[in-house]
CSV table of C-alpha atoms and ligand atoms in Angstrom, one decimal:
chain,number,residue,atom,x,y,z
A,1,MET,CA,52.5,21.0,-27.8
A,2,ASP,CA,54.2,23.5,-25.3
A,3,ILE,CA,50.9,25.8,-26.0
A,4,LEU,CA,48.5,22.8,-25.3
A,5,ARG,CA,50.2,21.8,-22.0
A,6,PRO,CA,48.8,24.6,-19.7
A,7,ILE,CA,45.4,23.9,-21.3
A,8,LEU,CA,45.6,20.0,-20.5
A,9,TYR,CA,46.6,21.0,-17.2
A,10,TYR,CA,43.8,23.1,-16.6
A,11,ALA,CA,41.3,21.1,-18.4
A,12,ILE,CA,42.1,17.6,-17.3
A,13,PHE,CA,44.7,16.9,-14.8
A,14,PRO,CA,45.2,18.4,-12.4
A,15,GLY,CA,42.5,20.9,-13.3
A,16,PHE,CA,38.7,20.5,-14.1
A,17,ILE,CA,38.0,17.0,-14.8
A,18,PHE,CA,40.3,15.7,-12.1
A,19,SER,CA,39.1,18.2,-9.3
A,20,ALA,CA,35.5,17.9,-10.4
A,21,VAL,CA,35.7,14.0,-9.8
A,22,VAL,CA,37.5,14.1,-6.6
A,23,GLY,CA,35.6,17.0,-5.4
A,24,LEU,CA,32.4,15.2,-6.0
A,25,LEU,CA,33.8,12.1,-4.2
A,26,THR,CA,34.6,14.4,-1.2
A,27,THR,CA,30.9,15.4,-1.1
A,28,TRP,CA,29.9,11.9,-0.9
A,29,VAL,CA,32.4,11.3,1.8
A,30,ASP,CA,30.8,14.2,3.6
A,31,ARG,CA,27.1,12.9,3.0
A,32,LYS,CA,28.0,9.5,4.1
A,33,VAL,CA,30.0,10.5,7.1
A,34,THR,CA,26.8,12.8,8.0
A,35,ALA,CA,24.5,9.9,7.5
A,36,ARG,CA,26.7,7.4,9.7
A,37,VAL,CA,27.0,10.2,12.7
A,38,GLN,CA,23.2,10.2,12.7
A,39,TRP,CA,22.9,6.4,12.5
A,40,ARG,CA,21.7,6.1,8.9
A,41,VAL,CA,23.0,4.2,5.9
A,42,GLY,CA,23.6,7.1,3.5
A,43,PRO,CA,23.6,7.3,-0.3
A,44,PRO,CA,25.8,5.2,-2.6
A,45,TRP,CA,29.1,6.6,-3.8
A,46,TYR,CA,27.8,7.6,-7.2
A,47,GLN,CA,25.1,9.9,-5.8
A,48,PRO,CA,26.8,13.3,-6.7
A,49,PHE,CA,27.5,12.2,-9.9
A,50,ALA,CA,23.7,11.0,-10.5
A,51,ASP,CA,22.8,14.5,-9.0
A,52,THR,CA,25.1,16.4,-11.5
A,53,VAL,CA,23.9,14.7,-14.5
A,54,LYS,CA,20.3,14.9,-13.4
A,55,LEU,CA,20.5,18.6,-12.9
A,56,ILE,CA,22.2,18.9,-16.3
A,57,GLY,CA,18.8,17.6,-18.0
A,58,LYS,CA,16.7,19.9,-16.0
A,59,GLU,CA,15.1,23.0,-17.3
A,60,VAL,CA,17.0,26.4,-16.2
A,61,VAL,CA,14.6,28.9,-14.9
A,62,ILE,CA,15.5,32.4,-15.1
A,63,PRO,CA,13.3,34.7,-12.8
A,64,ALA,CA,11.6,37.4,-14.3
A,65,ASN,CA,13.3,40.0,-12.4
A,66,ALA,CA,16.7,38.5,-12.4
A,67,ARG,CA,19.7,40.1,-14.3
A,68,ARG,CA,20.1,37.5,-16.7
A,69,THR,CA,24.1,38.0,-17.5
A,70,GLY,CA,25.1,38.1,-13.9
A,71,PHE,CA,22.7,35.5,-12.9
A,72,LEU,CA,24.3,33.2,-15.3
A,73,MET,CA,27.8,34.1,-15.6
A,74,MET,CA,28.8,34.1,-12.0
A,75,PRO,CA,28.6,30.4,-11.1
A,76,VAL,CA,31.1,30.0,-14.2
A,77,ILE,CA,33.3,32.5,-13.2
A,78,GLY,CA,33.4,31.0,-9.5
A,79,LEU,CA,34.1,27.6,-11.1
A,80,ALA,CA,36.9,28.8,-13.4
A,81,ALA,CA,38.6,30.3,-10.3
A,82,ALA,CA,38.0,27.1,-7.9
A,83,THR,CA,39.7,25.2,-10.7
A,84,LEU,CA,42.5,27.4,-11.1
A,85,ALA,CA,43.3,27.3,-7.5
A,86,SER,CA,43.4,23.6,-7.6
A,87,THR,CA,45.4,23.5,-10.7
A,88,ILE,CA,48.0,25.6,-9.1
A,89,LEU,CA,48.0,23.8,-5.9
A,90,TRP,CA,48.5,20.4,-7.5
A,91,ILE,CA,51.0,21.6,-10.2
A,92,VAL,CA,53.3,23.0,-7.2
A,93,ASN,CA,52.8,19.8,-5.0
A,94,LEU,CA,53.9,17.7,-8.0
A,95,ASP,CA,56.6,19.5,-9.4
A,96,PRO,CA,57.8,22.3,-6.6
A,97,SER,CA,60.2,23.7,-9.3
A,98,LYS,CA,57.3,25.2,-11.2
A,99,SER,CA,56.5,27.2,-8.1
A,100,PHE,CA,56.5,31.1,-8.4
A,101,VAL,CA,57.3,34.1,-6.1
A,102,GLY,CA,54.0,34.7,-3.9
A,103,ASP,CA,52.0,31.8,-5.1
A,104,SER,CA,50.7,31.0,-1.9
A,105,LEU,CA,49.1,34.6,-1.9
A,106,VAL,CA,47.7,34.2,-5.0
A,107,VAL,CA,46.1,31.0,-4.3
A,108,ILE,CA,44.6,32.7,-1.4
A,109,TYR,CA,43.1,35.5,-3.5
A,110,ILE,CA,41.6,33.1,-6.3
A,111,MET,CA,39.9,31.1,-3.4
A,112,THR,CA,37.9,34.1,-2.6
A,113,ILE,CA,36.4,34.8,-6.1
A,114,PRO,CA,34.0,31.7,-5.7
A,115,ALA,CA,32.3,33.6,-2.8
A,116,VAL,CA,32.5,36.7,-4.5
A,117,SER,CA,30.9,35.5,-7.5
A,118,MET,CA,28.3,33.9,-5.4
A,119,ILE,CA,27.6,37.1,-3.8
A,120,ILE,CA,27.3,38.8,-7.1
A,121,GLY,CA,25.0,35.9,-8.7
A,122,ALA,CA,22.9,35.8,-5.7
A,123,SER,CA,22.4,39.6,-5.8
A,124,ALA,CA,21.6,39.5,-9.5
A,125,SER,CA,18.7,36.7,-8.8
A,126,GLY,CA,16.1,39.1,-7.7
A,127,ASN,CA,15.1,37.0,-4.7
A,128,PRO,CA,14.8,38.5,-1.5
A,129,LEU,CA,16.0,35.6,0.4
A,130,GLY,CA,18.8,35.3,-2.0
A,131,ILE,CA,20.0,38.8,-1.6
A,132,LEU,CA,19.6,38.4,2.1
A,133,GLY,CA,21.9,35.3,1.6
A,134,ALA,CA,24.3,37.4,-0.6
A,135,SER,CA,24.5,40.2,2.3
A,136,ARG,CA,25.3,37.5,4.9
A,137,GLU,CA,27.8,35.8,2.5
A,138,MET,CA,29.4,39.3,2.2
A,139,LYS,CA,29.9,39.7,6.0
A,140,LEU,CA,31.0,36.2,6.4
A,141,LEU,CA,33.8,36.7,3.9
A,142,PHE,CA,34.9,40.1,5.7
A,143,SER,CA,35.1,38.2,8.9
A,144,TYR,CA,36.9,35.1,8.2
A,145,GLU,CA,39.3,36.2,5.6
A,146,LEU,CA,41.5,38.1,8.1
A,147,PRO,CA,42.3,35.1,10.5
A,148,LEU,CA,42.8,33.1,7.6
A,149,ILE,CA,45.4,35.1,6.0
A,150,ILE,CA,47.1,35.6,9.5
A,151,SER,CA,47.1,31.8,9.9
A,152,VAL,CA,48.9,31.3,6.7
A,153,LEU,CA,51.2,34.1,7.2
A,154,THR,CA,52.4,32.3,10.3
A,155,ALA,CA,53.6,29.6,8.3
A,156,ILE,CA,55.0,32.2,5.9
A,157,VAL,CA,57.0,33.8,9.0
A,158,LYS,CA,58.3,30.5,9.9
A,159,VAL,CA,59.6,29.6,6.6
A,160,GLY,CA,60.6,33.3,5.6
A,161,SER,CA,59.5,32.8,2.0
A,162,PHE,CA,56.0,33.5,0.3
A,163,SER,CA,56.4,30.4,-2.2
A,164,PHE,CA,54.9,27.0,-1.8
A,165,LYS,CA,58.2,25.5,-3.0
A,166,ASN,CA,60.1,27.1,-0.1
A,167,ILE,CA,57.4,26.2,2.3
A,168,LEU,CA,57.4,22.5,1.0
A,169,ALA,CA,61.2,22.3,1.1
A,170,TYR,CA,61.1,23.8,4.8
A,171,GLN,CA,58.9,21.0,5.9
A,172,SER,CA,60.6,18.2,4.3
A,173,GLU,CA,63.7,19.6,6.3
A,174,HIS,CA,62.7,20.8,9.5
A,175,GLY,CA,59.4,18.6,9.9
A,176,VAL,CA,56.0,19.8,9.3
A,177,ILE,CA,54.9,23.1,10.4
A,178,ILE,CA,51.5,21.7,12.3
A,179,TRP,CA,53.9,19.8,14.8
A,180,SER,CA,54.8,23.1,16.4
A,181,ILE,CA,53.0,25.2,18.9
A,182,SER,CA,52.7,28.2,16.5
A,183,GLY,CA,51.7,25.9,13.7
A,184,ILE,CA,48.8,23.9,15.4
A,185,ILE,CA,47.5,27.2,16.7
A,186,ALA,CA,47.2,28.7,13.1
A,187,PHE,CA,46.0,25.3,11.7
A,188,ILE,CA,43.0,25.3,14.0
A,189,VAL,CA,42.3,28.9,13.1
A,190,ALA,CA,42.6,28.2,9.3
A,191,ILE,CA,40.5,24.8,9.4
A,192,LEU,CA,37.7,27.1,11.4
A,193,CYS,CA,38.1,29.7,8.5
A,194,ALA,CA,37.8,27.0,5.8
A,195,GLN,CA,34.4,25.7,7.5
A,196,ALA,CA,33.1,29.3,6.9
A,197,LYS,CA,34.6,29.5,3.5
A,198,LEU,CA,33.0,26.5,2.5
A,199,THR,CA,29.7,27.8,4.5
A,200,PHE,CA,29.6,24.7,6.3
A,201,VAL,CA,27.6,24.3,9.8
A,202,PRO,CA,28.2,26.1,12.1
A,203,PHE,CA,28.9,28.9,9.5
A,204,ASP,CA,26.1,27.9,6.9
A,205,ILE,CA,24.6,31.3,7.6
A,206,PRO,CA,24.3,32.5,4.0
A,207,GLU,CA,22.6,29.1,2.6
A,208,ALA,CA,20.5,28.3,6.0
A,209,GLU,CA,18.6,25.6,4.4
A,210,THR,CA,15.7,25.9,7.2
A,211,GLU,CA,15.8,29.7,7.2
A,212,LEU,CA,16.6,30.9,3.6
A,213,ALA,CA,15.6,28.0,1.8
A,214,GLY,CA,19.1,27.7,-0.1
A,215,GLY,CA,20.0,31.5,0.3
A,216,SER,CA,22.4,32.4,-2.1
A,217,HIS,CA,21.6,29.6,-4.4
A,218,ILE,CA,17.9,29.6,-3.9
A,219,GLU,CA,17.0,30.8,-7.6
A,220,TYR,CA,19.5,28.5,-9.4
A,221,SER,CA,17.9,25.5,-11.3
A,222,GLY,CA,19.3,23.0,-13.9
A,223,VAL,CA,22.8,23.4,-15.5
A,224,ALA,CA,23.3,26.5,-13.4
A,225,LEU,CA,22.6,24.8,-10.1
A,226,ALA,CA,25.0,22.0,-11.3
A,227,VAL,CA,27.7,24.5,-11.8
A,228,VAL,CA,27.0,26.2,-8.4
A,229,ARG,CA,27.4,22.6,-6.7
A,230,LEU,CA,30.3,21.5,-8.5
A,231,ASN,CA,31.9,25.0,-7.6
A,232,MET,CA,31.4,23.9,-3.9
A,233,ALA,CA,32.6,20.5,-4.5
A,234,ILE,CA,36.0,21.9,-6.0
A,235,MET,CA,36.2,24.1,-3.2
A,236,PHE,CA,35.8,21.2,-0.7
A,237,PHE,CA,38.6,19.5,-2.5
A,238,VAL,CA,40.9,22.7,-2.8
A,239,LEU,CA,40.7,23.8,0.8
A,240,PRO,CA,42.1,20.7,2.6
A,241,ILE,CA,44.8,20.3,0.1
A,242,PHE,CA,45.9,24.0,0.7
A,243,LEU,CA,45.8,23.4,4.4
A,244,ILE,CA,47.8,20.2,3.9
A,245,THR,CA,50.4,22.1,1.6
A,246,ILE,CA,50.9,25.0,4.1
A,247,PHE,CA,50.8,23.1,7.3
A,248,TRP,CA,51.3,19.5,6.8
A,249,GLY,CA,54.1,18.8,4.4
A,250,GLY,CA,52.0,18.4,0.9
A,251,ILE,CA,50.7,16.1,-1.2
A,252,SER,CA,53.2,13.6,-3.2
A,253,PHE,CA,52.4,11.0,-5.7
A,254,ASP,CA,55.8,8.9,-5.5
A,255,GLY,CA,55.7,5.5,-4.0
A,256,TRP,CA,54.4,5.2,-0.1
A,257,ARG,CA,54.1,8.8,0.2
A,258,ILE,CA,50.9,8.5,-2.0
A,259,LEU,CA,49.2,6.7,0.9
A,260,THR,CA,50.0,9.1,3.6
A,261,SER,CA,48.8,11.7,1.3
A,262,ILE,CA,45.4,10.3,1.2
A,263,VAL,CA,45.4,9.7,4.7
A,264,LYS,CA,46.1,13.2,5.4
A,265,TYR,CA,43.4,14.6,2.9
A,266,VAL,CA,40.7,12.3,4.7
A,267,VAL,CA,41.5,13.1,8.1
A,268,ILE,CA,41.0,16.9,7.5
A,269,VAL,CA,37.9,16.3,5.3
A,270,VAL,CA,36.4,14.1,8.2
A,271,ILE,CA,37.4,16.6,10.9
A,272,MET,CA,35.5,19.1,9.1
A,273,VAL,CA,32.5,17.0,8.5
A,274,LEU,CA,32.6,16.2,12.2
A,275,ILE,CA,32.6,19.8,13.0
A,276,LYS,CA,29.9,20.3,10.7
A,277,ASN,CA,27.7,17.5,12.4
A,278,THR,CA,28.3,18.5,15.8
A,279,ASN,CA,27.5,22.1,16.0
A,280,PRO,CA,24.4,24.5,15.8
A,281,ARG,CA,24.3,27.2,13.0
A,282,VAL,CA,25.2,30.5,14.7
A,283,ARG,CA,23.9,34.0,13.9
A,284,ILE,CA,26.0,36.4,11.5
A,285,ASP,CA,26.8,38.6,14.5
A,286,GLN,CA,28.1,35.7,16.4
A,287,ALA,CA,30.3,34.6,13.5
A,288,VAL,CA,31.6,38.0,12.9
A,289,ARG,CA,32.5,38.4,16.7
A,290,PHE,CA,33.9,35.0,16.8
A,291,PHE,CA,36.4,35.4,13.8
A,292,TRP,CA,37.3,38.9,14.8
A,293,GLY,CA,37.7,38.0,18.3
A,294,PRO,CA,38.9,34.8,19.5
A,295,MET,CA,40.2,33.5,16.1
A,296,PHE,CA,42.0,36.9,15.1
A,297,ILE,CA,43.7,36.7,19.0
A,298,LEU,CA,44.9,33.3,18.4
A,299,ALA,CA,46.1,33.7,14.9
A,300,LEU,CA,48.3,36.8,16.2
A,301,ALA,CA,49.4,34.7,19.0
A,302,ALA,CA,50.5,32.1,16.6
A,303,ILE,CA,52.2,34.6,14.5
A,304,ILE,CA,54.2,36.1,17.5
A,305,LEU,CA,55.0,32.4,18.6
A,306,ALA,CA,56.3,31.9,15.1
A,307,LYS,CA,58.6,34.8,15.1
A,308,LEU,CA,59.9,33.7,18.5
A,309,GLY,CA,60.7,30.3,16.8
A,310,LEU,CA,58.4,28.3,18.5
B,1,MET,CA,15.8,6.2,-21.9
B,2,SER,CA,18.1,9.1,-21.8
B,3,ILE,CA,21.0,9.4,-19.2
B,4,THR,CA,19.5,12.2,-17.5
B,5,LEU,CA,16.3,10.6,-16.7
B,6,LYS,CA,18.2,7.7,-15.7
B,7,ALA,CA,20.0,9.9,-13.2
B,8,LEU,CA,16.8,11.5,-12.2
B,9,LYS,CA,15.5,8.0,-11.0
B,10,LYS,CA,18.6,7.9,-8.9
B,11,SER,CA,18.3,11.7,-7.3
B,12,PRO,CA,14.9,12.7,-7.1
B,13,TRP,CA,14.7,15.9,-5.0
B,14,VAL,CA,11.5,16.6,-3.4
B,15,PHE,CA,9.9,19.8,-2.4
B,16,HIS,CA,7.0,19.3,0.1
B,17,VAL,CA,3.8,21.6,0.2
B,18,ASN,CA,1.2,21.6,2.5
B,19,THR,CA,-2.1,22.8,1.0
B,20,GLY,CA,-4.3,22.7,4.2
B,21,ALA,CA,-3.4,19.3,5.6
B,22,CYS,CA,-3.9,18.6,9.4
B,23,ASN,CA,0.0,18.2,9.5
B,24,ASN,CA,-0.1,14.6,10.4
B,25,CYS,CA,0.6,13.7,6.8
B,26,ASP,CA,3.6,16.1,6.9
B,27,ILE,CA,4.9,14.4,10.0
B,28,GLU,CA,4.9,10.6,8.3
B,29,ILE,CA,6.6,12.4,5.5
B,30,LEU,CA,9.4,13.7,7.7
B,31,ASP,CA,9.5,10.1,9.2
B,32,CYS,CA,10.8,8.8,5.9
B,33,LEU,CA,14.0,11.1,6.6
B,34,THR,CA,14.8,9.0,9.9
B,35,PRO,CA,17.4,6.3,10.3
B,36,ARG,CA,14.6,3.7,10.2
B,37,PHE,CA,13.4,4.5,6.5
B,38,ASP,CA,16.7,6.8,5.3
B,39,ILE,CA,15.5,7.5,1.9
B,40,GLU,CA,18.6,9.3,1.3
B,41,ARG,CA,20.0,5.9,0.5
B,42,PHE,CA,17.9,6.3,-2.8
B,43,GLY,CA,19.3,9.8,-3.6
B,44,ILE,CA,16.0,11.3,-2.1
B,45,VAL,CA,16.4,14.5,-0.5
B,46,LEU,CA,14.1,17.2,0.7
B,47,VAL,CA,15.1,20.6,-0.8
B,48,GLY,CA,14.1,24.0,0.4
B,49,SER,CA,13.6,25.8,-2.8
B,50,ILE,CA,11.1,24.8,-5.5
B,51,ARG,CA,14.1,25.5,-8.4
B,52,HIS,CA,15.7,22.7,-7.0
B,53,ALA,CA,12.8,20.1,-6.9
B,54,ASP,CA,12.2,17.1,-9.1
B,55,VAL,CA,9.1,16.1,-7.3
B,56,LEU,CA,6.3,18.0,-5.8
B,57,LEU,CA,5.0,16.1,-2.9
B,58,ILE,CA,1.7,17.5,-1.7
B,59,SER,CA,-0.5,16.8,1.4
B,60,GLY,CA,-3.7,18.2,2.1
B,61,PRO,CA,-7.0,19.1,0.1
B,62,VAL,CA,-6.4,22.5,-1.6
B,63,THR,CA,-7.9,25.3,0.2
B,64,LYS,CA,-9.1,28.7,-1.4
B,65,ASN,CA,-5.9,30.4,0.1
B,66,THR,CA,-3.5,27.9,-0.8
B,67,LEU,CA,-5.0,27.3,-4.5
B,68,PRO,CA,-3.3,30.1,-6.2
B,69,ARG,CA,0.3,29.4,-4.6
B,70,LEU,CA,0.0,26.0,-5.4
B,71,ILE,CA,-0.3,26.6,-9.0
B,72,ARG,CA,2.4,29.2,-9.0
B,73,LEU,CA,4.8,26.9,-7.0
B,74,TYR,CA,3.9,24.2,-10.1
B,75,GLU,CA,4.7,26.8,-12.9
B,76,GLN,CA,8.1,27.9,-11.1
B,77,ALA,CA,9.2,24.3,-10.9
B,78,PRO,CA,11.8,23.5,-13.5
B,79,LYS,CA,10.5,20.9,-15.7
B,80,PRO,CA,10.4,17.9,-15.8
B,81,ILE,CA,8.5,17.8,-12.5
B,82,LYS,CA,6.4,14.9,-11.1
B,83,VAL,CA,3.7,15.3,-8.6
B,84,ILE,CA,2.9,13.3,-5.7
B,85,VAL,CA,-0.4,13.5,-3.6
B,86,VAL,CA,-0.1,12.2,0.1
B,87,GLY,CA,-3.1,11.4,2.2
B,88,ALA,CA,-6.8,10.7,1.7
B,89,CYS,CA,-7.1,14.6,1.9
B,90,GLY,CA,-5.2,15.4,-1.2
B,91,CYS,CA,-6.4,12.3,-3.1
B,92,SER,CA,-10.3,12.9,-2.2
B,93,CYS,CA,-10.5,16.0,0.2
B,94,GLY,CA,-11.0,13.2,3.0
B,95,ILE,CA,-12.6,14.4,6.3
B,96,PHE,CA,-12.3,18.0,4.9
B,97,ARG,CA,-14.8,17.3,2.1
B,98,ASP,CA,-17.6,19.5,3.2
B,99,GLY,CA,-15.5,22.3,4.6
B,100,TYR,CA,-16.4,26.0,3.8
B,101,ASN,CA,-12.9,26.7,2.5
B,102,ILE,CA,-12.2,23.4,0.4
B,103,VAL,CA,-11.9,23.9,-3.2
B,104,GLY,CA,-11.4,20.4,-4.3
B,105,PRO,CA,-8.6,17.6,-4.4
B,106,VAL,CA,-5.3,18.3,-5.9
B,107,ASP,CA,-6.1,16.6,-9.3
B,108,LYS,CA,-8.8,19.1,-10.2
B,109,TYR,CA,-6.0,21.6,-10.6
B,110,LEU,CA,-2.6,19.8,-11.3
B,111,PRO,CA,-1.6,16.7,-13.5
B,112,VAL,CA,-1.1,14.1,-10.6
B,113,ASP,CA,1.3,11.1,-11.2
B,114,ALA,CA,0.8,9.2,-8.0
B,115,TYR,CA,-1.7,9.1,-5.2
B,116,VAL,CA,-0.8,7.7,-1.9
B,117,PRO,CA,-3.9,7.1,0.1
B,118,GLY,CA,-4.3,6.8,3.8
B,119,CYS,CA,-4.9,9.0,6.8
B,120,PRO,CA,-2.0,9.1,7.3
B,121,PRO,CA,-0.3,7.0,5.0
B,122,LYS,CA,2.5,4.8,6.5
B,123,PRO,CA,6.2,5.8,5.3
B,124,GLU,CA,6.4,2.7,3.5
B,125,ALA,CA,3.6,3.3,1.4
B,126,ILE,CA,5.0,6.8,0.7
B,127,ILE,CA,8.1,5.2,-0.5
B,128,ALA,CA,6.3,2.8,-2.6
B,129,GLY,CA,4.5,6.1,-4.2
B,130,VAL,CA,7.9,7.5,-5.0
B,131,VAL,CA,8.8,4.2,-6.5
B,132,LYS,CA,5.9,4.1,-8.8
B,133,VAL,CA,6.4,7.6,-10.0
B,134,LEU,CA,10.1,6.9,-10.8
B,135,ASN,CA,9.0,3.8,-12.8
B,136,THR,CA,6.6,6.2,-14.9
B,137,LEU,CA,9.8,7.7,-16.1
B,138,GLY,CA,10.6,4.6,-18.0
C,401,SF4,S1,-5.1,12.4,5.2
C,401,SF4,FE1,-5.4,12.3,7.4
C,401,SF4,S2,-3.6,13.0,8.1
C,401,SF4,FE2,-3.3,13.6,6.4
C,401,SF4,S3,-3.8,15.6,6.3
C,401,SF4,FE3,-5.6,14.6,5.7
C,401,SF4,S4,-6.6,14.2,7.8
C,401,SF4,FE4,-4.6,14.8,8.0
């Protein structure tokens, strides 16, 4: 039974099945809010599930000049990594005693794997637009990782520990990190980096529907496309949870706190969707300049303020 | 009916090709996405890559230049794929019938599942065409 438990954690709750279902529901919230912002009605709640099931029934086309293994393997690796990040975050939130030293850094590393796998998969697709998307994704990855890590470090400096357990304990004792000056600055930086990590507008440069016709996942079809989309859905689920854990006191399932947890989650998701709907796409050089300039400086300011105890 | 086909009825993704239309039909197709008609209610979205498509929406008569591309697009699409022709041009070449570069209506080259006549057809007619195609799925 003890051997089975991690597998159950990973495969069902809070791992794959749970993250996939909630992630797909989150993409529905995204589409619905987008539709309401544009004064439309929007799709019904089961739309993302219908999309996924439909894609499973479609033919998988492998382009003649694609590298078969890399092309098909990479979405699966990305999905596994996203699921792992979600599992660690949830287990730590539900039972802080399961936390281990440096798990916040581990989660940050794991969360970059989906982007890296997308880069490799798109490069293996043999499509010029896909390769262009991969190269843009790579530049974007280099630009947002730095401010993201520094803004997370702000919380770590404040708490003085790398593990989620101490971060959560600190927040339940001293109040959440987001209500301090350094905390709110770091949170703003982190949410913009999360936007780029999810390749949402204004940072959807690697996908750019109207320009690269899907970019990094242009050649995926059928089940492979379903896996790519699930991967993005789970990341859309993991990143708000990560931000809540680091900056906003974490998620909890006991009593009334389940309601506040859901409210926190929905608030962050809706903020992201609103940023997505009110901004035009930027060019890749503008994105790199934005993250390495203003965002980097803001994150540094936050870390200095945190060191001063603000 | 299998569950994947049922799901396909709920989320047909459309790839739009212009094989030489006068662009008016294309504007009517985009009308379907506007708040007034909002076909995303039924899960219909326009996709940018033929690999993601379930429905090939063709407007315009087939010209000499677009014919090889059209056939290539059809071959590249993951099956099952449905073909809808929008506009009098695609159905019968319309006003371009005697053009020097026209090689015929779409159904001379591809198996067409639904025709939406009109010059250009109303968005309501296009939606009705899509519904008819989905009903052919069973
Ligand atoms: S059917 Fe009429 S509106 Fe449509 S492409 Fe032909 S000429 Fe233009």
